């Protein structure tokens, strides 16, 4: 997620901006930039890559004199991570500078309107429309102009703005993207998050949606969207910097789990319009969709598990045959890709070596490839024929949670779209599924709020040696991910088994007290899974069951039950995985493991 910082005061601004941006690095970024007013003009510097490059370019800010400026770390969404796409963005005369965090949803329309009026764009970003829009509406009165563009811009934004003809002021405004104002002894600041200002002040004000802040060297004023002066309270921050970066959560993993409702909304909402699924970015005609004969889903780790889930959905709903492969196996098995095949590569980082190699193999065989990727401009995003982004934002914890949830949503949407085009999903069926899909964020939140109960249960298992996860159908896919989460962050051996397969060998490992997590969310398989629960329980297993609300009969056969809210049978993974993530997290915390950086693991696996 992008980070913004602004400073106006007695100090040289550039070093303050660089320092503030360094405290926002945890948000993830791929380029950085800043603009500083030097008394005559607005100077700027931009650099792709780490903040260190921007620091070196500006000699730690020394080459950019001036005591009013704005800075930015960009996490690419619209346009690749390049110098020209890095912020700040400007109007043509470079008299207005803007940094932005968020997404301008109507930027295509605004860009067209501005282009028709003769404005020229030098980046691919949505942000640049803001700079030109400010120019278009500029009356010489910044406050009025900022308020005016707020009526024109749709989406989310936190903005830092400098007008060259009002050089003693920084303007800032937000809607649905975070923004705080810091009141310091020798200057005032804006930032996306508290850590960026803590070195200079602990007096912080949280700006609400559609409020404008006007910062000068010796004062801060707040206005509403009508330009009326409003009163706001400042708070004293008591947390230390580490806690602040994690937004008060103990670990990034917990923070990211809590971001899942937002991630699901962000991945879903822009693709549902007027009761229809619109995935414009695919650029696939209905004819092309109808021509798909087979889908190959290829990925690694958790991303692979989302593919295992969606196999059931593509096949069950759209009746398209699906093969799912672990990327490191796919490339070496001399795969047969027939005409009419669509290869879907799923990857959070977009850089996983095996997934990238599988993509290249598929392209070499001449079939259409589609990347479902989180990191904009990553290798897989660039090389795939078609791209569908998951809008999870940067994921810091090594163990994926929110990107996993976003990958599921992207695949639900694809499967539903394909089913509809292939005449397998009626309008009524679609509306019913969309209704359930839209309920998922609130349902996920509900499950997250149940964390206290799961924490208590998890604490009983910190000394466990082996844990088994079982399920059938989609519940098997959920088990795979539940098991991986546990072993990777708690170092407890665990295995996932298709519930019916256990008795073909593995059941010999069940002893008195062995924990078996049984997932039973699929109505048509419920009784079968219960039989498998009975098999392990009679051999001494302690059974934790995850099932749908209403399936209370399971309490006769399971020792501990977690209920998930009712949803469409194809969406249960999005809910059932939440208690399993929480369970793994609390076992790991209880054992004192390094939750965010488990031993031997890397966030992005760029080697075979
Ligand atoms: C597990 C996890 C990994 C990744 C896998 C693929 O929590 O995060 O299993 O899912 O390494 O990574 P991406 O999605 O970046 O290709």
Coordinates of C-alpha atoms in Angstrom, one line a residue, residues 8-588:
X8 CA 6.2 22.0 6.7
X9 CA 8.3 23.7 9.4
X10 CA 11.7 25.0 10.4
X11 CA 13.8 22.0 9.4
X12 CA 14.9 21.1 5.9
X13 CA 12.0 19.1 4.7
X14 CA 13.7 16.4 2.5
X15 CA 15.5 14.5 5.3
X16 CA 12.2 14.6 7.4
X17 CA 10.3 13.1 4.4
X18 CA 12.9 10.4 3.8
X19 CA 12.9 9.5 7.5
X20 CA 9.1 9.4 7.6
X21 CA 8.9 7.3 4.4
X22 CA 11.4 4.8 5.9
X23 CA 8.9 4.3 8.7
X24 CA 6.3 3.4 6.2
X25 CA 8.4 0.9 4.3
X26 CA 6.5 -2.0 6.1
X27 CA 3.5 -1.1 3.9
X28 CA 5.3 -2.4 0.9
X29 CA 6.4 -0.2 -2.1
X30 CA 8.3 -0.5 -5.3
X31 CA 9.3 3.2 -5.9
X32 CA 9.6 6.4 -4.0
X33 CA 9.6 10.1 -4.6
X34 CA 9.4 13.6 -3.1
X35 CA 8.7 17.2 -4.0
X36 CA 10.1 20.1 -2.0
X37 CA 9.5 23.9 -2.5
X38 CA 12.8 25.7 -2.5
X39 CA 11.5 29.3 -2.3
X40 CA 11.2 29.7 -6.0
X41 CA 10.0 26.4 -7.5
X42 CA 9.0 22.9 -6.7
X43 CA 11.9 20.4 -7.1
X44 CA 11.3 16.7 -7.2
X45 CA 13.2 13.4 -7.2
X46 CA 11.8 9.9 -8.0
X47 CA 13.5 6.5 -7.9
X48 CA 12.3 3.0 -8.7
X49 CA 13.2 0.4 -6.1
X50 CA 14.2 0.9 -2.5
X51 CA 14.1 4.1 -0.6
X52 CA 17.9 3.9 -0.3
X53 CA 18.1 4.8 -4.0
X54 CA 16.1 8.0 -3.5
X55 CA 18.3 8.8 -0.5
X56 CA 21.4 8.3 -2.5
X57 CA 20.0 10.3 -5.4
X58 CA 19.4 13.3 -3.2
X59 CA 22.4 12.8 -0.9
X60 CA 20.0 12.1 2.0
X61 CA 17.9 15.0 1.0
X62 CA 20.6 17.6 1.0
X63 CA 20.3 18.4 -2.7
X64 CA 16.6 19.3 -2.2
X65 CA 16.6 22.5 -0.1
X66 CA 13.4 23.9 1.3
X67 CA 11.3 23.4 4.4
X68 CA 7.9 22.4 2.8
X69 CA 7.5 19.1 0.9
X70 CA 5.6 15.9 0.3
X71 CA 6.9 12.4 -0.1
X72 CA 5.6 9.1 -1.3
X73 CA 6.3 5.4 -1.4
X74 CA 4.4 3.8 -4.2
X75 CA 3.0 0.2 -4.4
X76 CA 2.1 -0.1 -8.0
X77 CA -1.6 -0.5 -8.9
X78 CA -2.1 1.4 -12.1
X79 CA 1.0 1.2 -14.2
X80 CA 4.3 -0.6 -13.6
X81 CA 6.8 0.5 -11.0
X82 CA 8.8 3.0 -13.0
X83 CA 10.2 6.4 -12.4
X84 CA 7.5 8.1 -14.5
X85 CA 4.8 6.4 -12.6
X86 CA 6.3 7.2 -9.2
X87 CA 4.8 10.1 -7.2
X88 CA 4.7 13.1 -6.9
X89 CA 2.6 13.9 -10.0
X90 CA 2.3 17.4 -11.4
X91 CA 0.2 19.7 -13.6
X92 CA 2.0 20.7 -16.8
X93 CA 3.6 23.9 -15.4
X94 CA 4.7 22.0 -12.3
X95 CA 3.0 24.5 -10.0
X96 CA 0.8 21.8 -8.3
X97 CA 2.4 18.7 -6.8
X98 CA 0.3 15.7 -5.6
X99 CA 1.0 12.5 -3.7
X100 CA -1.8 9.9 -3.4
X101 CA -2.6 6.7 -1.6
X102 CA -5.7 4.9 -2.8
X103 CA -7.4 4.2 -6.1
X104 CA -9.3 6.7 -8.2
X105 CA -12.0 4.5 -9.6
X106 CA -13.3 6.9 -12.3
X107 CA -9.8 7.9 -13.5
X108 CA -10.4 6.5 -17.0
X109 CA -13.4 8.8 -17.5
X110 CA -11.6 11.8 -15.9
X111 CA -8.5 11.2 -18.0
X112 CA -10.6 11.2 -21.2
X113 CA -12.3 14.4 -20.2
X114 CA -9.0 16.1 -19.4
X115 CA -7.3 14.7 -22.5
X116 CA -10.2 16.1 -24.6
X117 CA -9.5 19.5 -23.0
X118 CA -5.9 19.3 -24.1
X119 CA -4.2 17.9 -20.9
X120 CA -1.2 15.7 -21.6
X121 CA -0.4 12.7 -19.3
X122 CA 3.1 11.5 -18.7
X123 CA 2.3 8.5 -16.5
X124 CA 0.0 5.5 -16.5
X125 CA -1.2 6.2 -13.0
X126 CA -4.7 7.1 -11.8
X127 CA -3.1 9.7 -9.6
X128 CA -2.0 12.0 -12.4
X129 CA -5.7 12.9 -13.1
X130 CA -5.8 14.5 -9.7
X131 CA -2.9 16.8 -10.5
X132 CA -4.5 17.9 -13.8
X133 CA -8.0 18.1 -12.3
X134 CA -6.7 20.5 -9.6
X135 CA -5.1 22.5 -12.4
X136 CA -8.4 22.5 -14.3
X137 CA -10.5 23.8 -11.4
X138 CA -7.8 26.0 -9.9
X139 CA -9.2 29.4 -9.0
X140 CA -6.2 30.7 -7.1
X141 CA -8.0 29.6 -4.0
X142 CA -6.5 26.1 -3.0
X143 CA -9.2 25.2 -0.4
X144 CA -12.0 25.8 -2.8
X145 CA -10.3 23.8 -5.5
X146 CA -9.5 20.9 -3.3
X147 CA -13.1 20.7 -2.1
X148 CA -14.3 20.9 -5.7
X149 CA -12.3 18.0 -6.9
X150 CA -13.6 15.9 -4.0
X151 CA -17.0 16.0 -5.7
X152 CA -15.5 14.8 -9.0
X153 CA -13.2 12.0 -7.8
X154 CA -14.6 8.6 -7.0
X155 CA -12.8 5.8 -5.1
X156 CA -10.4 6.1 -2.2
X157 CA -7.7 8.7 -1.6
X158 CA -5.4 10.3 0.9
X159 CA -3.7 13.2 -0.8
X160 CA -0.9 15.6 0.0
X161 CA -0.8 18.7 -2.2
X162 CA 1.4 21.7 -2.7
X163 CA 0.4 24.7 -4.7
X164 CA 3.4 26.8 -5.7
X165 CA 1.6 30.1 -5.4
X166 CA 0.7 29.2 -1.8
X167 CA 4.1 27.9 -0.8
X168 CA 3.6 28.2 3.0
X169 CA 0.8 25.7 3.1
X170 CA 0.3 21.9 2.5
X171 CA -3.2 20.7 1.9
X172 CA -4.3 17.2 2.6
X173 CA -7.6 15.4 2.3
X174 CA -8.8 11.8 2.6
X175 CA -11.6 9.4 1.7
X176 CA -11.3 5.7 2.7
X177 CA -7.5 5.8 2.8
X178 CA -5.7 6.5 6.0
X179 CA -4.3 9.9 6.9
X180 CA -3.1 11.5 10.1
X181 CA -1.8 14.9 10.9
X182 CA 1.0 15.5 13.4
X183 CA 1.5 18.7 15.4
X184 CA 5.2 19.2 16.1
X185 CA 7.2 21.8 18.0
X186 CA 9.2 22.9 14.9
X187 CA 6.8 21.9 12.1
X188 CA 3.7 20.0 11.2
X189 CA 3.3 16.8 9.3
X190 CA 0.9 14.6 7.4
X191 CA 1.3 10.8 7.0
X192 CA -0.4 7.6 6.1
X193 CA 0.4 6.2 9.5
X194 CA 1.6 7.2 12.9
X195 CA 5.2 5.8 12.8
X196 CA 6.2 8.3 10.1
X197 CA 5.7 11.2 12.5
X198 CA 6.7 9.7 15.9
X199 CA 10.2 11.0 15.7
X200 CA 8.9 14.6 15.6
X201 CA 5.7 14.5 17.6
X202 CA 3.3 12.4 19.5
X203 CA 0.5 14.8 19.1
X204 CA -1.6 13.3 16.3
X205 CA -5.0 13.9 14.8
X206 CA -6.8 11.3 12.7
X207 CA -8.5 12.9 9.8
X208 CA -12.0 11.5 9.0
X209 CA -13.4 10.9 5.5
X210 CA -13.9 14.0 3.4
X211 CA -12.1 16.3 5.8
X212 CA -9.4 18.7 4.6
X213 CA -6.3 19.7 6.6
X214 CA -4.4 22.9 5.9
X215 CA -0.9 22.8 7.4
X216 CA 1.3 25.9 7.8
X217 CA 4.5 26.3 9.8
X218 CA 2.8 27.4 12.9
X219 CA -0.7 26.1 12.7
X220 CA -3.1 23.5 11.4
X221 CA -6.7 24.1 10.4
X222 CA -9.4 21.6 9.4
X223 CA -12.3 22.0 7.0
X224 CA -15.3 20.0 5.9
X225 CA -16.1 19.4 2.2
X226 CA -18.1 22.7 2.1
X227 CA -15.0 24.6 3.2
X228 CA -16.3 25.3 6.7
X229 CA -13.8 25.4 9.5
X230 CA -14.2 22.4 11.9
X231 CA -12.7 21.6 15.3
X232 CA -10.7 18.4 15.7
X233 CA -9.0 16.9 18.7
X234 CA -5.4 15.8 18.9
X235 CA -4.4 12.6 20.8
X236 CA -1.1 11.8 22.4
X237 CA 0.3 8.5 21.0
X238 CA 1.7 6.2 23.7
X239 CA 2.7 3.3 21.6
X240 CA 6.3 2.6 20.5
X241 CA 7.2 2.6 16.8
X242 CA 7.1 -1.2 16.3
X243 CA 3.6 -1.5 17.6
X244 CA 2.5 1.5 15.5
X245 CA 3.7 -0.1 12.3
X246 CA 1.6 -3.1 13.0
X247 CA -1.4 -0.8 13.6
X248 CA -1.5 -2.0 17.2
X249 CA -1.6 -5.7 16.3
X250 CA 1.0 -8.0 17.8
X251 CA 2.1 -9.4 14.4
X252 CA 1.7 -8.5 10.8
X253 CA 0.0 -11.9 10.3
X254 CA -2.8 -11.0 12.7
X255 CA -3.1 -7.6 11.1
X256 CA -3.3 -9.1 7.7
X257 CA -5.9 -11.7 8.9
X258 CA -8.0 -8.7 10.1
X259 CA -7.6 -7.0 6.7
X260 CA -9.3 -10.0 5.0
X261 CA -12.8 -8.5 4.9
X262 CA -11.4 -5.4 3.2
X263 CA -9.3 -7.5 0.8
X264 CA -12.3 -9.6 -0.2
X265 CA -14.3 -6.4 -0.8
X266 CA -11.5 -4.7 -2.8
X267 CA -11.1 -7.8 -5.0
X268 CA -14.8 -8.3 -5.5
X269 CA -16.5 -4.9 -5.6
X270 CA -14.9 -3.4 -8.7
X271 CA -15.9 -6.5 -10.7
X272 CA -19.6 -6.6 -9.8
X273 CA -21.7 -4.0 -11.6
X274 CA -25.5 -3.8 -11.7
X275 CA -25.8 -7.5 -10.6
X276 CA -23.3 -8.7 -13.2
X277 CA -19.7 -9.9 -13.1
X278 CA -17.6 -7.7 -15.3
X279 CA -13.9 -8.6 -15.6
X280 CA -13.0 -6.1 -18.2
X281 CA -9.3 -6.5 -17.6
X282 CA -9.4 -10.0 -19.0
X283 CA -10.1 -8.8 -22.4
X284 CA -11.8 -12.1 -23.2
X285 CA -14.9 -12.2 -25.4
X286 CA -17.8 -14.5 -24.7
X287 CA -16.8 -16.5 -27.7
X288 CA -13.3 -17.0 -26.3
X289 CA -14.7 -18.1 -23.0
X290 CA -17.1 -20.5 -24.7
X291 CA -14.1 -22.0 -26.6
X292 CA -12.3 -23.0 -23.4
X293 CA -12.1 -26.8 -23.3
X294 CA -9.9 -27.3 -20.3
X295 CA -8.3 -25.3 -17.6
X296 CA -4.9 -26.0 -16.1
X297 CA -4.3 -24.2 -12.7
X298 CA -0.7 -24.0 -11.7
X299 CA 0.8 -22.5 -8.5
X300 CA 2.8 -23.2 -5.4
X301 CA 1.9 -23.6 -1.7
X302 CA -1.1 -21.8 -0.5
X303 CA -1.8 -20.4 -4.0
X304 CA -1.9 -24.0 -5.2
X305 CA -4.5 -24.7 -2.5
X306 CA -6.8 -22.0 -3.8
X307 CA -6.5 -23.8 -7.2
X308 CA -7.5 -27.1 -5.7
X309 CA -10.6 -25.3 -4.3
X310 CA -11.5 -23.7 -7.6
X311 CA -11.2 -27.0 -9.5
X312 CA -14.3 -28.0 -7.7
X313 CA -16.0 -24.8 -8.6
X314 CA -15.0 -24.6 -12.3
X315 CA -16.0 -28.3 -12.7
X316 CA -19.1 -28.2 -10.6
X317 CA -20.5 -24.9 -11.8
X318 CA -19.1 -24.3 -15.3
X319 CA -18.6 -27.9 -16.2
X320 CA -15.1 -27.2 -17.5
X321 CA -12.5 -29.9 -16.8
X322 CA -9.7 -28.7 -14.6
X323 CA -6.2 -30.1 -13.8
X324 CA -4.4 -28.5 -10.9
X325 CA -0.6 -28.8 -10.7
X326 CA 2.1 -27.8 -8.3
X327 CA 4.3 -25.6 -10.5
X328 CA 7.5 -27.4 -9.8
X329 CA 6.0 -30.6 -11.0
X330 CA 4.1 -29.3 -14.0
X331 CA 7.2 -28.0 -15.8
X332 CA 9.0 -31.3 -15.6
X333 CA 6.2 -33.7 -16.5
X334 CA 6.1 -33.0 -20.2
X335 CA 2.6 -31.6 -19.9
X336 CA 0.1 -32.0 -22.7
X337 CA -1.7 -28.7 -23.4
X338 CA -4.4 -29.2 -26.1
X339 CA -6.0 -26.5 -28.2
X340 CA -8.7 -24.7 -26.2
X341 CA -6.7 -25.0 -23.0
X342 CA -6.5 -22.0 -20.6
X343 CA -3.6 -22.0 -18.2
X344 CA -4.2 -20.1 -15.0
X345 CA -1.1 -19.2 -12.9
X346 CA -1.8 -18.0 -9.4
X347 CA 0.8 -16.1 -7.4
X348 CA 0.8 -13.5 -4.8
X349 CA 4.3 -12.2 -5.5
X350 CA 4.2 -12.8 -9.2
X351 CA 7.9 -13.8 -8.9
X352 CA 7.8 -17.4 -7.8
X353 CA 10.4 -19.1 -10.0
X354 CA 8.5 -22.4 -10.6
X355 CA 5.2 -20.6 -11.3
X356 CA 7.0 -18.3 -13.7
X357 CA 8.7 -21.2 -15.5
X358 CA 5.3 -23.0 -15.8
X359 CA 3.9 -19.9 -17.3
X360 CA 6.7 -19.8 -19.9
X361 CA 6.3 -23.5 -20.6
X362 CA 2.5 -22.9 -21.3
X363 CA 3.3 -19.9 -23.5
X364 CA 5.9 -22.0 -25.4
X365 CA 3.1 -24.5 -26.2
X366 CA 1.0 -21.7 -27.6
X367 CA -2.0 -21.8 -25.2
X368 CA -3.6 -18.7 -23.6
X369 CA -2.2 -17.9 -20.1
X370 CA -4.0 -15.9 -17.4
X371 CA -2.1 -14.7 -14.3
X372 CA -4.0 -14.1 -11.0
X373 CA -1.4 -12.0 -9.3
X374 CA -1.2 -9.6 -6.4
X375 CA 1.9 -7.6 -7.2
X376 CA 1.4 -5.2 -10.1
X377 CA 4.2 -5.2 -12.7
X378 CA 5.7 -8.4 -11.3
X379 CA 7.2 -10.9 -13.8
X380 CA 4.1 -13.2 -14.0
X381 CA 1.9 -10.1 -14.4
X382 CA 4.0 -8.8 -17.2
X383 CA 4.4 -12.1 -19.1
X384 CA 0.9 -13.7 -18.8
X385 CA -1.3 -13.0 -21.8
X386 CA -4.1 -12.0 -19.5
X387 CA -4.0 -10.6 -16.0
X388 CA -6.5 -10.4 -13.2
X389 CA -5.1 -8.7 -10.1
X390 CA -6.0 -9.6 -6.5
X391 CA -6.3 -6.3 -4.6
X392 CA -4.9 -7.6 -1.3
X393 CA -2.2 -4.9 -0.9
X394 CA 1.3 -5.8 0.2
X395 CA 1.5 -8.8 2.4
X396 CA 4.3 -8.6 4.9
X397 CA 3.9 -11.8 7.0
X398 CA 5.6 -14.7 5.3
X399 CA 2.5 -17.0 5.8
X400 CA -0.1 -15.8 3.5
X401 CA -3.6 -15.0 4.7
X402 CA -5.2 -12.0 3.0
X403 CA -3.6 -12.8 -0.5
X404 CA -5.0 -16.3 -0.2
X405 CA -8.5 -14.9 0.5
X406 CA -8.2 -12.6 -2.4
X407 CA -7.1 -15.4 -4.7
X408 CA -10.2 -17.4 -3.8
X409 CA -12.4 -14.5 -4.6
X410 CA -10.8 -13.9 -8.0
X411 CA -11.4 -17.5 -8.9
X412 CA -15.0 -17.5 -7.6
X413 CA -15.7 -14.6 -9.9
X414 CA -14.0 -16.3 -12.9
X415 CA -15.8 -19.5 -12.4
X416 CA -19.1 -17.8 -12.1
X417 CA -18.5 -15.7 -15.1
X418 CA -17.4 -18.7 -17.2
X419 CA -20.5 -20.7 -16.0
X420 CA -22.8 -17.8 -16.9
X421 CA -21.3 -17.4 -20.4
X422 CA -21.4 -21.2 -21.0
X423 CA -25.1 -21.1 -20.1
X424 CA -24.6 -23.1 -16.9
X425 CA -25.6 -20.4 -14.4
X426 CA -29.0 -18.7 -14.7
X427 CA -29.6 -15.0 -13.9
X428 CA -31.4 -16.1 -10.7
X429 CA -28.6 -18.5 -9.8
X430 CA -26.1 -15.7 -10.3
X431 CA -28.0 -13.2 -8.2
X432 CA -28.2 -15.8 -5.4
X433 CA -24.5 -16.4 -5.6
X434 CA -23.6 -12.7 -5.7
X435 CA -25.8 -12.2 -2.6
X436 CA -23.8 -14.8 -0.7
X437 CA -20.5 -13.5 -2.1
X438 CA -21.3 -10.0 -0.9
X439 CA -22.0 -11.3 2.6
X440 CA -18.5 -12.9 2.9
X441 CA -16.7 -9.8 4.3
X442 CA -19.1 -9.4 7.2
X443 CA -19.1 -13.1 7.9
X444 CA -15.3 -13.2 7.9
X445 CA -15.3 -10.3 10.4
X446 CA -17.7 -12.3 12.6
X447 CA -15.4 -15.3 12.6
X448 CA -12.3 -13.1 13.4
X449 CA -14.1 -11.6 16.3
X450 CA -14.4 -15.1 17.8
X451 CA -10.6 -15.2 18.2
X452 CA -10.7 -15.4 22.1
X453 CA -12.3 -18.8 22.0
X454 CA -9.9 -20.2 19.5
X455 CA -6.9 -18.8 21.3
X456 CA -8.0 -20.7 24.5
X457 CA -8.3 -23.9 22.5
X458 CA -5.0 -23.3 20.6
X459 CA -3.1 -22.9 23.9
X460 CA -3.9 -26.5 24.7
X461 CA -2.1 -27.7 21.6
X462 CA 1.3 -25.9 21.8
X463 CA 3.0 -29.1 22.8
X464 CA 1.3 -31.2 20.1
X465 CA 3.6 -33.4 18.0
X466 CA 1.3 -34.3 15.1
X467 CA -2.0 -32.9 13.8
X468 CA -4.1 -34.2 11.0
X469 CA -6.5 -32.2 8.9
X470 CA -9.2 -34.1 7.0
X471 CA -12.0 -33.2 4.7
X472 CA -13.7 -34.2 1.4
X473 CA -14.1 -32.2 -1.8
X474 CA -13.6 -28.5 -1.1
X475 CA -13.2 -29.4 2.5
X476 CA -10.1 -31.3 1.5
X477 CA -8.7 -28.2 -0.1
X478 CA -9.4 -26.2 3.1
X479 CA -7.6 -28.9 5.0
X480 CA -4.5 -28.6 2.8
X481 CA -4.3 -24.9 3.7
X482 CA -5.2 -25.4 7.4
X483 CA -2.4 -27.9 7.7
X484 CA 0.2 -25.8 5.8
X485 CA -0.6 -22.8 8.0
X486 CA 0.0 -24.8 11.2
X487 CA 3.2 -26.4 10.2
X488 CA 4.9 -23.4 8.6
X489 CA 4.4 -21.1 11.6
X490 CA 4.3 -23.4 14.6
X491 CA 6.8 -26.1 13.4
X492 CA 4.3 -28.8 14.5
X493 CA 4.1 -31.7 12.1
X494 CA 0.7 -31.8 10.4
X495 CA -0.8 -33.5 7.4
X496 CA -3.9 -33.0 5.3
X497 CA -5.7 -36.0 4.1
X498 CA -8.8 -36.6 1.9
X499 CA -10.9 -37.9 4.7
X500 CA -11.8 -41.2 2.9
X501 CA -8.1 -41.9 2.3
X502 CA -7.0 -41.9 5.9
X503 CA -7.8 -45.5 6.5
X504 CA -5.5 -46.6 3.7
X505 CA -2.5 -46.2 5.9
X506 CA -2.3 -42.9 7.8
X507 CA -4.8 -43.9 10.4
X508 CA -2.1 -46.0 12.0
X509 CA -0.6 -42.8 13.2
X510 CA -3.6 -41.8 15.3
X511 CA -3.0 -42.3 19.0
X512 CA -4.8 -41.3 22.2
X513 CA -5.2 -37.6 22.1
X514 CA -3.9 -36.9 18.6
X515 CA -5.6 -33.8 17.3
X516 CA -7.7 -34.2 14.1
X517 CA -9.2 -31.1 12.6
X518 CA -12.1 -32.2 10.5
X519 CA -13.7 -29.8 8.0
X520 CA -17.3 -30.7 7.0
X521 CA -18.9 -27.8 5.2
X522 CA -20.2 -29.7 2.1
X523 CA -23.8 -30.9 2.8
X524 CA -23.7 -33.8 0.3
X525 CA -20.5 -35.1 1.9
X526 CA -21.3 -34.4 5.5
X527 CA -22.4 -37.9 6.5
X528 CA -19.3 -39.4 4.8
X529 CA -17.0 -37.1 6.7
X530 CA -18.8 -37.8 10.0
X531 CA -18.1 -41.5 9.4
X532 CA -14.4 -40.7 9.0
X533 CA -14.5 -38.6 12.2
X534 CA -16.0 -41.6 14.0
X535 CA -13.1 -43.8 12.6
X536 CA -10.4 -41.6 14.1
X537 CA -12.3 -40.8 17.3
X538 CA -12.7 -44.5 18.1
X539 CA -8.9 -44.8 17.8
X540 CA -8.4 -42.1 20.4
X541 CA -8.3 -38.9 18.3
X542 CA -9.4 -35.6 19.8
X543 CA -11.6 -34.1 17.0
X544 CA -12.0 -30.4 16.3
X545 CA -14.7 -30.0 13.7
X546 CA -15.4 -27.0 11.4
X547 CA -18.8 -27.1 10.0
X548 CA -21.8 -24.9 9.0
X549 CA -24.2 -23.3 11.4
X550 CA -27.1 -25.7 12.1
X551 CA -25.1 -28.9 11.8
X552 CA -25.3 -29.4 15.5
X553 CA -25.5 -33.2 15.2
X554 CA -21.8 -33.2 14.7
X555 CA -21.5 -32.4 18.5
X556 CA -22.2 -36.1 19.1
X557 CA -19.0 -37.1 17.3
X558 CA -16.6 -34.2 17.7
X559 CA -15.0 -32.9 20.9
X560 CA -14.8 -29.2 19.9
X561 CA -16.9 -27.6 17.2
X562 CA -16.5 -24.3 15.3
X563 CA -19.5 -23.2 13.3
X564 CA -19.2 -21.0 10.2
X565 CA -22.1 -18.9 8.9
X566 CA -24.2 -20.3 6.0
X567 CA -23.0 -19.5 2.6
X568 CA -23.0 -21.0 -0.9
X569 CA -21.3 -24.4 -0.9
X570 CA -18.6 -23.1 -3.3
X571 CA -17.6 -20.3 -0.9
X572 CA -17.1 -22.1 2.3
X573 CA -13.3 -22.1 2.1
X574 CA -13.4 -18.3 2.6
X575 CA -15.0 -18.8 6.0
X576 CA -13.7 -22.1 7.2
X577 CA -10.1 -21.0 6.7
X578 CA -10.5 -18.1 9.2
X579 CA -10.7 -20.3 12.4
X580 CA -7.9 -22.5 11.1
X581 CA -5.6 -19.4 10.5
X582 CA -6.4 -18.2 14.0
X583 CA -5.7 -21.6 15.4
X584 CA -2.3 -21.8 13.8
X585 CA -1.5 -18.2 14.7
X586 CA -2.2 -18.7 18.4
X587 CA -0.4 -22.1 18.5
X588 CA 2.6 -20.3 17.1

